Short mmCIF file of C-alpha atoms and ligand atoms in Angstrom, two decimals:
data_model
loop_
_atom_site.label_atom_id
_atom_site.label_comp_id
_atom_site.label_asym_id
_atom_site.label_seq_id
_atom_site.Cartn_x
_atom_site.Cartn_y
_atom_site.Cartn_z
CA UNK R 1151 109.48 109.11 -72.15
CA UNK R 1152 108.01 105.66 -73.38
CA UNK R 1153 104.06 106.42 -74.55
CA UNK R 1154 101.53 104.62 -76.49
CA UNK R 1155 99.82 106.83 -79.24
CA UNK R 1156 96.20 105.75 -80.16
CA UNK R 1157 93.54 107.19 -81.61
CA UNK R 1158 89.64 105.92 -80.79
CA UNK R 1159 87.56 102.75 -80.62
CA UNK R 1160 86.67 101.45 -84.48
CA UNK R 1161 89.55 103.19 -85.58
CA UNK R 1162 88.87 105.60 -89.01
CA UNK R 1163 92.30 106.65 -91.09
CA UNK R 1164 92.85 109.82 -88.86
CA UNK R 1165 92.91 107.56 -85.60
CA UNK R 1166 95.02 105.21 -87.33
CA UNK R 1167 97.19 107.86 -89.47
CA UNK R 1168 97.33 110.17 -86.21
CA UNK R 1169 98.84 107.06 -83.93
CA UNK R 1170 101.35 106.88 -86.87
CA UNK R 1171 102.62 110.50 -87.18
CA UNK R 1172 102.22 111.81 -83.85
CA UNK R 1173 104.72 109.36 -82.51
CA UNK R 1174 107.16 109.84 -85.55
CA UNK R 1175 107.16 113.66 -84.16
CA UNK R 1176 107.27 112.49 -80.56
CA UNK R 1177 110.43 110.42 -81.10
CA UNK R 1178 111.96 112.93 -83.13
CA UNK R 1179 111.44 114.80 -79.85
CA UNK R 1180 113.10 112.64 -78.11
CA UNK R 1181 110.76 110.62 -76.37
CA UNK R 1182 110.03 106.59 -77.16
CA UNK R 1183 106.49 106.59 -78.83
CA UNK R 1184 104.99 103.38 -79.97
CA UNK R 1185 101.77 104.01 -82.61
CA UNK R 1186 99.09 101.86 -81.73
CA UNK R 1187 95.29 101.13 -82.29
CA UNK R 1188 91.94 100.22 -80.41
CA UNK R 1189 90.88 97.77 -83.49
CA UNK R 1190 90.92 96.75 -86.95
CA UNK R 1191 92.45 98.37 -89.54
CA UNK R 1192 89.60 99.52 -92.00
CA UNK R 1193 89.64 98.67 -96.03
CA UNK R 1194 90.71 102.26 -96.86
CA UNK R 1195 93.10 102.90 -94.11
CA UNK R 1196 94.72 99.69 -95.72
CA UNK R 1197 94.70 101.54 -99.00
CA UNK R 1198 96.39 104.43 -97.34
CA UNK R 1199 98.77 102.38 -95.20
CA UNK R 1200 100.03 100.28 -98.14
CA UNK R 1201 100.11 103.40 -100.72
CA UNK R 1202 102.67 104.93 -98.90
CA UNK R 1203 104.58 101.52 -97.67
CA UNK R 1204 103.28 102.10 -93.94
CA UNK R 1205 103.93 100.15 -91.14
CA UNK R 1206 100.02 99.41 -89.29
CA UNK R 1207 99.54 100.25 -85.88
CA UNK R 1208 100.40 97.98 -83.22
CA UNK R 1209 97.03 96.56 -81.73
CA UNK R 1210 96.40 97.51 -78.42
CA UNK R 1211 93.78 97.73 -76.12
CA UNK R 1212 94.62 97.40 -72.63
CA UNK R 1213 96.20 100.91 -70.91
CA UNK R 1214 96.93 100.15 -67.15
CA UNK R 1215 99.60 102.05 -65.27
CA UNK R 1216 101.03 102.84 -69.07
CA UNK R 1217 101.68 106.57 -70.67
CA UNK R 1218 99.24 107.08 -73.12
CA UNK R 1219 98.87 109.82 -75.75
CA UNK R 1220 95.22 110.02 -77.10
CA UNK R 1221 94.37 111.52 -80.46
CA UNK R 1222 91.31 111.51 -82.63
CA UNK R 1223 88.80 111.75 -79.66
CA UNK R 1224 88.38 112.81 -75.95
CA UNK R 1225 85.49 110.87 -75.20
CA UNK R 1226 85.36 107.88 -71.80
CA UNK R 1227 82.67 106.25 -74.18
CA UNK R 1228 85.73 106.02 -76.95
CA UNK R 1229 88.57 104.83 -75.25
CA UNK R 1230 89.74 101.62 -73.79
CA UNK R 1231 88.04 100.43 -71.42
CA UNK R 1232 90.83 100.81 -68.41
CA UNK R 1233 91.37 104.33 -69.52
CA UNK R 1234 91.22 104.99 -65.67
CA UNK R 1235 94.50 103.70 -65.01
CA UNK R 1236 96.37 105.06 -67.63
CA UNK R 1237 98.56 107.79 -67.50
CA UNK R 1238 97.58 110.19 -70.25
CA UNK R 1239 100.29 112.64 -71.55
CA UNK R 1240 98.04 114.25 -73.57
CA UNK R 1241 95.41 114.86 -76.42
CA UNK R 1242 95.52 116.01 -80.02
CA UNK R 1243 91.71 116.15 -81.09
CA UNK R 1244 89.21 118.02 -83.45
CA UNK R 1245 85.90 116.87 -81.66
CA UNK R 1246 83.57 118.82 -79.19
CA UNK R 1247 85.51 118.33 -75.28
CA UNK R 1248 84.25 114.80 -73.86
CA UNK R 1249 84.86 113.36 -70.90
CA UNK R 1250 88.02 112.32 -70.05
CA UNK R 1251 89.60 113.73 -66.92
CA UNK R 1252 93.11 113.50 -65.83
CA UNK R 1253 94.56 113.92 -61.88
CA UNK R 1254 97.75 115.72 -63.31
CA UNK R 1255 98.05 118.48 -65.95
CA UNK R 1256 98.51 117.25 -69.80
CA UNK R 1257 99.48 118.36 -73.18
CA UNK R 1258 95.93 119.84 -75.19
CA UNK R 1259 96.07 120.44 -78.68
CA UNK R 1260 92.44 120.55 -79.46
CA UNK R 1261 90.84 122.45 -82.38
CA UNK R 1262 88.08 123.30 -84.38
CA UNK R 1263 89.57 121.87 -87.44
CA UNK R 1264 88.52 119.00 -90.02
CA UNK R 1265 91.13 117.00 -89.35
CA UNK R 1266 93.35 115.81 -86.12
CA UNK R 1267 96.44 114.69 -88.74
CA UNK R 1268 96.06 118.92 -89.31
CA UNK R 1269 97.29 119.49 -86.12
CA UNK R 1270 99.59 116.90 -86.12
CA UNK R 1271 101.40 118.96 -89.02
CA UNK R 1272 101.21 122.07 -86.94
CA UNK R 1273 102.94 120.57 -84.72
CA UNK R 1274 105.80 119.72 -87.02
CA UNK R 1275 105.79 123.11 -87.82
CA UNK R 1276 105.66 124.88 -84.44
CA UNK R 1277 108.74 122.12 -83.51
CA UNK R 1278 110.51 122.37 -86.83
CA UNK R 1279 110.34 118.90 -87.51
CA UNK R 1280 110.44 117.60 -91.37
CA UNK R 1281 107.88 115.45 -92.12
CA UNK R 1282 109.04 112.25 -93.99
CA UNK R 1283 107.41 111.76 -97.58
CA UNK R 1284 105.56 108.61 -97.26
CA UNK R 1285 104.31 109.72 -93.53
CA UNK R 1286 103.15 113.01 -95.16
CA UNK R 1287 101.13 111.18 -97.68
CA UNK R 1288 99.19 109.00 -95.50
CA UNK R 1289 99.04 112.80 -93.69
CA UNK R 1290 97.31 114.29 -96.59
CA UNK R 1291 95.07 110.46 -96.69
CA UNK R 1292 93.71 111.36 -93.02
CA UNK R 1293 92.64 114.70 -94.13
CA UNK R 1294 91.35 114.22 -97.33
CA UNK R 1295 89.26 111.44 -95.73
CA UNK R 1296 87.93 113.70 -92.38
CA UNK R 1297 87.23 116.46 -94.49
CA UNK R 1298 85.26 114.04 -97.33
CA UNK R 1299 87.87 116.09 -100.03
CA UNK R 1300 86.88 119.03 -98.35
CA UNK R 1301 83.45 119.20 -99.11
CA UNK R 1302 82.22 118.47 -95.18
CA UNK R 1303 81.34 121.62 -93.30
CA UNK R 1304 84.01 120.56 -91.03
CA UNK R 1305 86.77 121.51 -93.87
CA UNK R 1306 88.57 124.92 -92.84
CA UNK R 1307 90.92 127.26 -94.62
CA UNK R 1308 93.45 125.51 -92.33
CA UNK R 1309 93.18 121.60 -93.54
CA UNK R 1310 93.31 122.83 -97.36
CA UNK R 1311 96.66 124.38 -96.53
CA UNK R 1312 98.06 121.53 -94.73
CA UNK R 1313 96.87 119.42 -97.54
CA UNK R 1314 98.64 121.45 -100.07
CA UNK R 1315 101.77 121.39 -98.07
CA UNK R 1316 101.64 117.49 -97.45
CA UNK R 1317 100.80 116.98 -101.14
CA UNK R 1318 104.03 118.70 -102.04
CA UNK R 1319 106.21 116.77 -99.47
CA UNK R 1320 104.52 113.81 -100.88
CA UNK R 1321 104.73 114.66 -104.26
CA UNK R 1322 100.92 114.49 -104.80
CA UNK R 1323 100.10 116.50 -107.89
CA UNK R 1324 96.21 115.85 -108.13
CA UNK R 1325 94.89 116.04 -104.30
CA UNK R 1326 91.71 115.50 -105.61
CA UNK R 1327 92.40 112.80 -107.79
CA UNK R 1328 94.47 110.74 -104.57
CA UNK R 1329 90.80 111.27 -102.31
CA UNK R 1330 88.50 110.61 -105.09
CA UNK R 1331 90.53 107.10 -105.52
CA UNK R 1332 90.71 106.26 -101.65
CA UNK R 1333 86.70 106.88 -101.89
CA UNK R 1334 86.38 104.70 -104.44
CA UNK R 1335 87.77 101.82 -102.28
CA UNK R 1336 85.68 102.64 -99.36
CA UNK R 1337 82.75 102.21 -101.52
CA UNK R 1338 83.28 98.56 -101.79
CA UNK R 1339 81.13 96.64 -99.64
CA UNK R 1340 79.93 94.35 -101.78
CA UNK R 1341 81.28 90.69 -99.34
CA UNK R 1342 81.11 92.65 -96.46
CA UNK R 1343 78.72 91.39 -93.82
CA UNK R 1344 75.80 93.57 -92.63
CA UNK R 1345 77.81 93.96 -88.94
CA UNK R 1346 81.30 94.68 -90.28
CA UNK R 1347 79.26 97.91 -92.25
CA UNK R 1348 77.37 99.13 -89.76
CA UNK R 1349 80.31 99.50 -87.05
CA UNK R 1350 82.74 100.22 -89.70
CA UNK R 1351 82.71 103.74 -88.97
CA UNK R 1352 80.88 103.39 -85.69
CA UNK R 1353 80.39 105.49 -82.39
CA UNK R 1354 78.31 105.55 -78.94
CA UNK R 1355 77.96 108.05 -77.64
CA UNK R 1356 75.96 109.42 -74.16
CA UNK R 1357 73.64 111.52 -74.55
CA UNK R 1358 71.91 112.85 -71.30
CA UNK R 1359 71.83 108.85 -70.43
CA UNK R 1360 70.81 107.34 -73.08
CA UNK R 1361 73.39 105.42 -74.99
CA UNK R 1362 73.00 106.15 -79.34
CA UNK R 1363 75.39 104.56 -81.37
CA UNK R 1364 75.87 106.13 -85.00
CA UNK R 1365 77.34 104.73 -87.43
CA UNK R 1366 78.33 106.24 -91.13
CA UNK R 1367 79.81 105.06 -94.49
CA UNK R 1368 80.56 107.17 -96.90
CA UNK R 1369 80.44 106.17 -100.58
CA UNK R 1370 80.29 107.41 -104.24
CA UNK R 1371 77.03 105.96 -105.24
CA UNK R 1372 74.32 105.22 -102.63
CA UNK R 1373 72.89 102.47 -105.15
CA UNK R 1374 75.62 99.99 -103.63
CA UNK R 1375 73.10 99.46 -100.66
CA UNK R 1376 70.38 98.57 -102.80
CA UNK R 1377 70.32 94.60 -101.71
CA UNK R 1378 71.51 95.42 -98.49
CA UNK R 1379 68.94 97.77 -96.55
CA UNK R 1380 67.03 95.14 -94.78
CA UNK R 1381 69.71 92.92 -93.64
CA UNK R 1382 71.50 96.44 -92.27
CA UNK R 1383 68.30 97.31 -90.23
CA UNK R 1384 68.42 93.57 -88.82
CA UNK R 1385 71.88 94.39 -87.65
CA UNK R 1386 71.55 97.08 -86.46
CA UNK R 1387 68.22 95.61 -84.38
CA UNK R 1388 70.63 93.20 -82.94
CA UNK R 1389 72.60 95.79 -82.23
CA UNK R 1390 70.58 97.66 -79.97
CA UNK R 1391 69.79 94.89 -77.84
CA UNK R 1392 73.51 94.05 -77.40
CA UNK R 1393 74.40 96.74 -76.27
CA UNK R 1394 70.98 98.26 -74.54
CA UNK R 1395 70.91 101.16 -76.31
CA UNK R 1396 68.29 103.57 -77.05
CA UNK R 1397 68.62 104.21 -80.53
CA UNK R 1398 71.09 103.55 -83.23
CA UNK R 1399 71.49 105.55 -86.73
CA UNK R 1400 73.22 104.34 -89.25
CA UNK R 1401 74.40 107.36 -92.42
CA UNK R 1402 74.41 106.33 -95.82
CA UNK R 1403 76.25 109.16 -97.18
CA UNK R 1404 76.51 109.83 -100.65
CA UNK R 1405 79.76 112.10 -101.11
CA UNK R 1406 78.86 112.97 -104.86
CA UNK R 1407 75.25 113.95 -104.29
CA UNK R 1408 76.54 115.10 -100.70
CA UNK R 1409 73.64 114.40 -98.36
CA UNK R 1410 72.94 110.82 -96.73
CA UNK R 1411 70.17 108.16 -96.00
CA UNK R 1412 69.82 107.88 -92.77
CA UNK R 1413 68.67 104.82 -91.00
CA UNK R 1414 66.67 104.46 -87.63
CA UNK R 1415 66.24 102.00 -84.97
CA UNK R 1416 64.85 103.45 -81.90
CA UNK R 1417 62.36 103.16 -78.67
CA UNK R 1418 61.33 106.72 -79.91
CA UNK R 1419 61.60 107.51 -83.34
CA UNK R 1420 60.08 110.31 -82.59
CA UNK R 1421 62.84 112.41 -81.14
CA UNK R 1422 64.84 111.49 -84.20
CA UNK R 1423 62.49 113.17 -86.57
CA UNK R 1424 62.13 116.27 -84.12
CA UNK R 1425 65.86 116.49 -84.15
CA UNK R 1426 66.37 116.74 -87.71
CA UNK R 1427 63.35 117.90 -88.43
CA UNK R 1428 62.19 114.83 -91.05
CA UNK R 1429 59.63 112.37 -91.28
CA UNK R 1430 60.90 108.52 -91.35
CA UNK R 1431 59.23 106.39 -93.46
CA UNK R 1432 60.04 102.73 -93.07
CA UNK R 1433 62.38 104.64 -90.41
CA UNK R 1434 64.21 106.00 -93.37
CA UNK R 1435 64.69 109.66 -94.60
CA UNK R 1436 66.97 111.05 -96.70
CA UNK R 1437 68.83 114.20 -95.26
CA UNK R 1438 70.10 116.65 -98.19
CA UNK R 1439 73.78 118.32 -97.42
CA UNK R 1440 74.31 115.95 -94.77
CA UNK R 1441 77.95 114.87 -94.76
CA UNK R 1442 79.20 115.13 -91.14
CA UNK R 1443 78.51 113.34 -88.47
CA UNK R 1444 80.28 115.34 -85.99
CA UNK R 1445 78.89 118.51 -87.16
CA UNK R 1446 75.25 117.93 -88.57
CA UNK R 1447 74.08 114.99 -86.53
CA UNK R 1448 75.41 114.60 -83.24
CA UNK R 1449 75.05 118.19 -81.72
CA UNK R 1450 71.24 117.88 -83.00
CA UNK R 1451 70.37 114.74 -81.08
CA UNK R 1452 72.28 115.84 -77.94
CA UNK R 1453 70.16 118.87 -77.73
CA UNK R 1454 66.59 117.27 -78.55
CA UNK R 1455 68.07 114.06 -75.52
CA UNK R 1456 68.61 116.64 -73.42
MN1 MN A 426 88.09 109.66 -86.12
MN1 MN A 427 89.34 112.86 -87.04
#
């Protein structure tokens, strides 16, 4: 069958790595699966895509009467915006269950795992598919990069073994080594303007009504932002009212020291100190062991919005 694969809105390297390898396995299978993406292509996913000598994505973002595969997410307030009148085969995600709804039944492969490229090479082994060596590298990328080189409490026994796997069909001796360098280029953001950071890793999400966007970048040393903090909260200001939202939170996260900044613009910052239990000053607070997004922000705000 002819499908579109594509991963979420602001596309991170699982979204983009996921599009790639779930259609290699899908046309293996004999179907005719294009890999395709919501947005750009993100200064490490570059680094990943070019590492391993990777076609990109196609860019895509209209869906109407086509088959569509969705991976990386399951939420309406992450996909394109005629979702509606797609025809979705089918999900491969790691998230909590959104929203999206189909009238017929589809294929699920959702999991409490760190990574949705670690399901992806499940699959490949439930099918007996081999995985290619360059796709398995940018495999072991996705991973590495989800799982923050496995430090985020999202990490489970399963993504280290798929890593180790990958790394040896990629011939990857130092895992750690590969991640810590991939890091190192998503640190740069020196040049970058104070919008392309904030939504570089960027998601809205609803929560009871209220629309919060949250955004994260991770980094090796949190003194990069230095310069930058004001012009971010401006952004991030403008943000807000673009999009009539009720708050948005931007992460600073510090992968070393493994915790993050966080950053607050909100009609109540009040609820955002309840829900993680802080105090903002300058609408700032620093929240030790904080790495995931997914894990240690969002299901705390949904439950103090709701
Ligand atoms: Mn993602
Ligand atoms: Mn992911």
């Amino acid at each position: 069958m002819k499908m579109y694969v594509c991963g979420h809105t602001n596309p991170d390297s699982d979204s983009i790595c996921a599009a790639i390898s779930l259609s290699y396995l899908k046309n293996q299978l004999g179907d005719e699966a294009t890999p395709a993406r919501q947005g750009d292509i993100n200064p490490e996913s570059r680094f990943i895509l070019d590492k391993f000598d990777i076609e990109e994505p196609i860019l895509k973002t209209a869906y109407k009467n086509e088959n569509l595969f969705i991976v990386d997410y399951s939420d309406l307030a992450q996909a394109p915006k005629d979702i509606k009148e797609a025809n979705i085969l089918g999900i491969v995600d790691h998230h909590k269950l959104g929203d999206i709804t189909t009238p017929t039944p589809l294929e699920c492969w959702i999991r409490p795992v760190g990574c949705s490229n670690t399901i992806i090479k499940e699959m490949f082994d439930y099918y007996k598919v081999d995985i290619p060596k360059n796709l398995a590298g940018i495999m072991l990328c996705a991973i590495l990069s989800d799982t923050v080189i496995y430090k985020s409490p999202t990490c489970t026994e399963e993504d280290i073994k798929a890593t180790e796997e990958l790394a040896k069909i990629a011939e990857v001796e130092d895992i750690k080594a590969l991640g810590m360098e991939m890091f190192l280029v998503k640190s740069a953001v020196k040049g970058a303007t104070p919008r392309e950071l904030v939504t570089r890793d960027y998601k809205d999400f609803d929560m009871s009504g209220k629309k919060v966007g949250i955004g994260q970048l991770e980094v090796v040393d949190l003194s990069v932002f230095d310069d930058m903090i004001d012009d971010l909260f401006k952004d991030m200001e403008a943000l807000k009212e673009e999009g009539d939202r009720h708050s948005i939170l931007l992460l600073l996260t510090d992968i070393i020291n493994e915790g993050s900044k966080l950053l607050v613009i909100s009609d109540d910052e009040s609820l955002i100190e309840k829900a993680f239990e802080t105090k903002l000053e300058n609408s700032m607070s620093y929240l030790p062991g904080v790495l995931s997004r997914k894990k240690q922000v969002v299901p705390f705000l949904e439950k103090i919005f709701s």
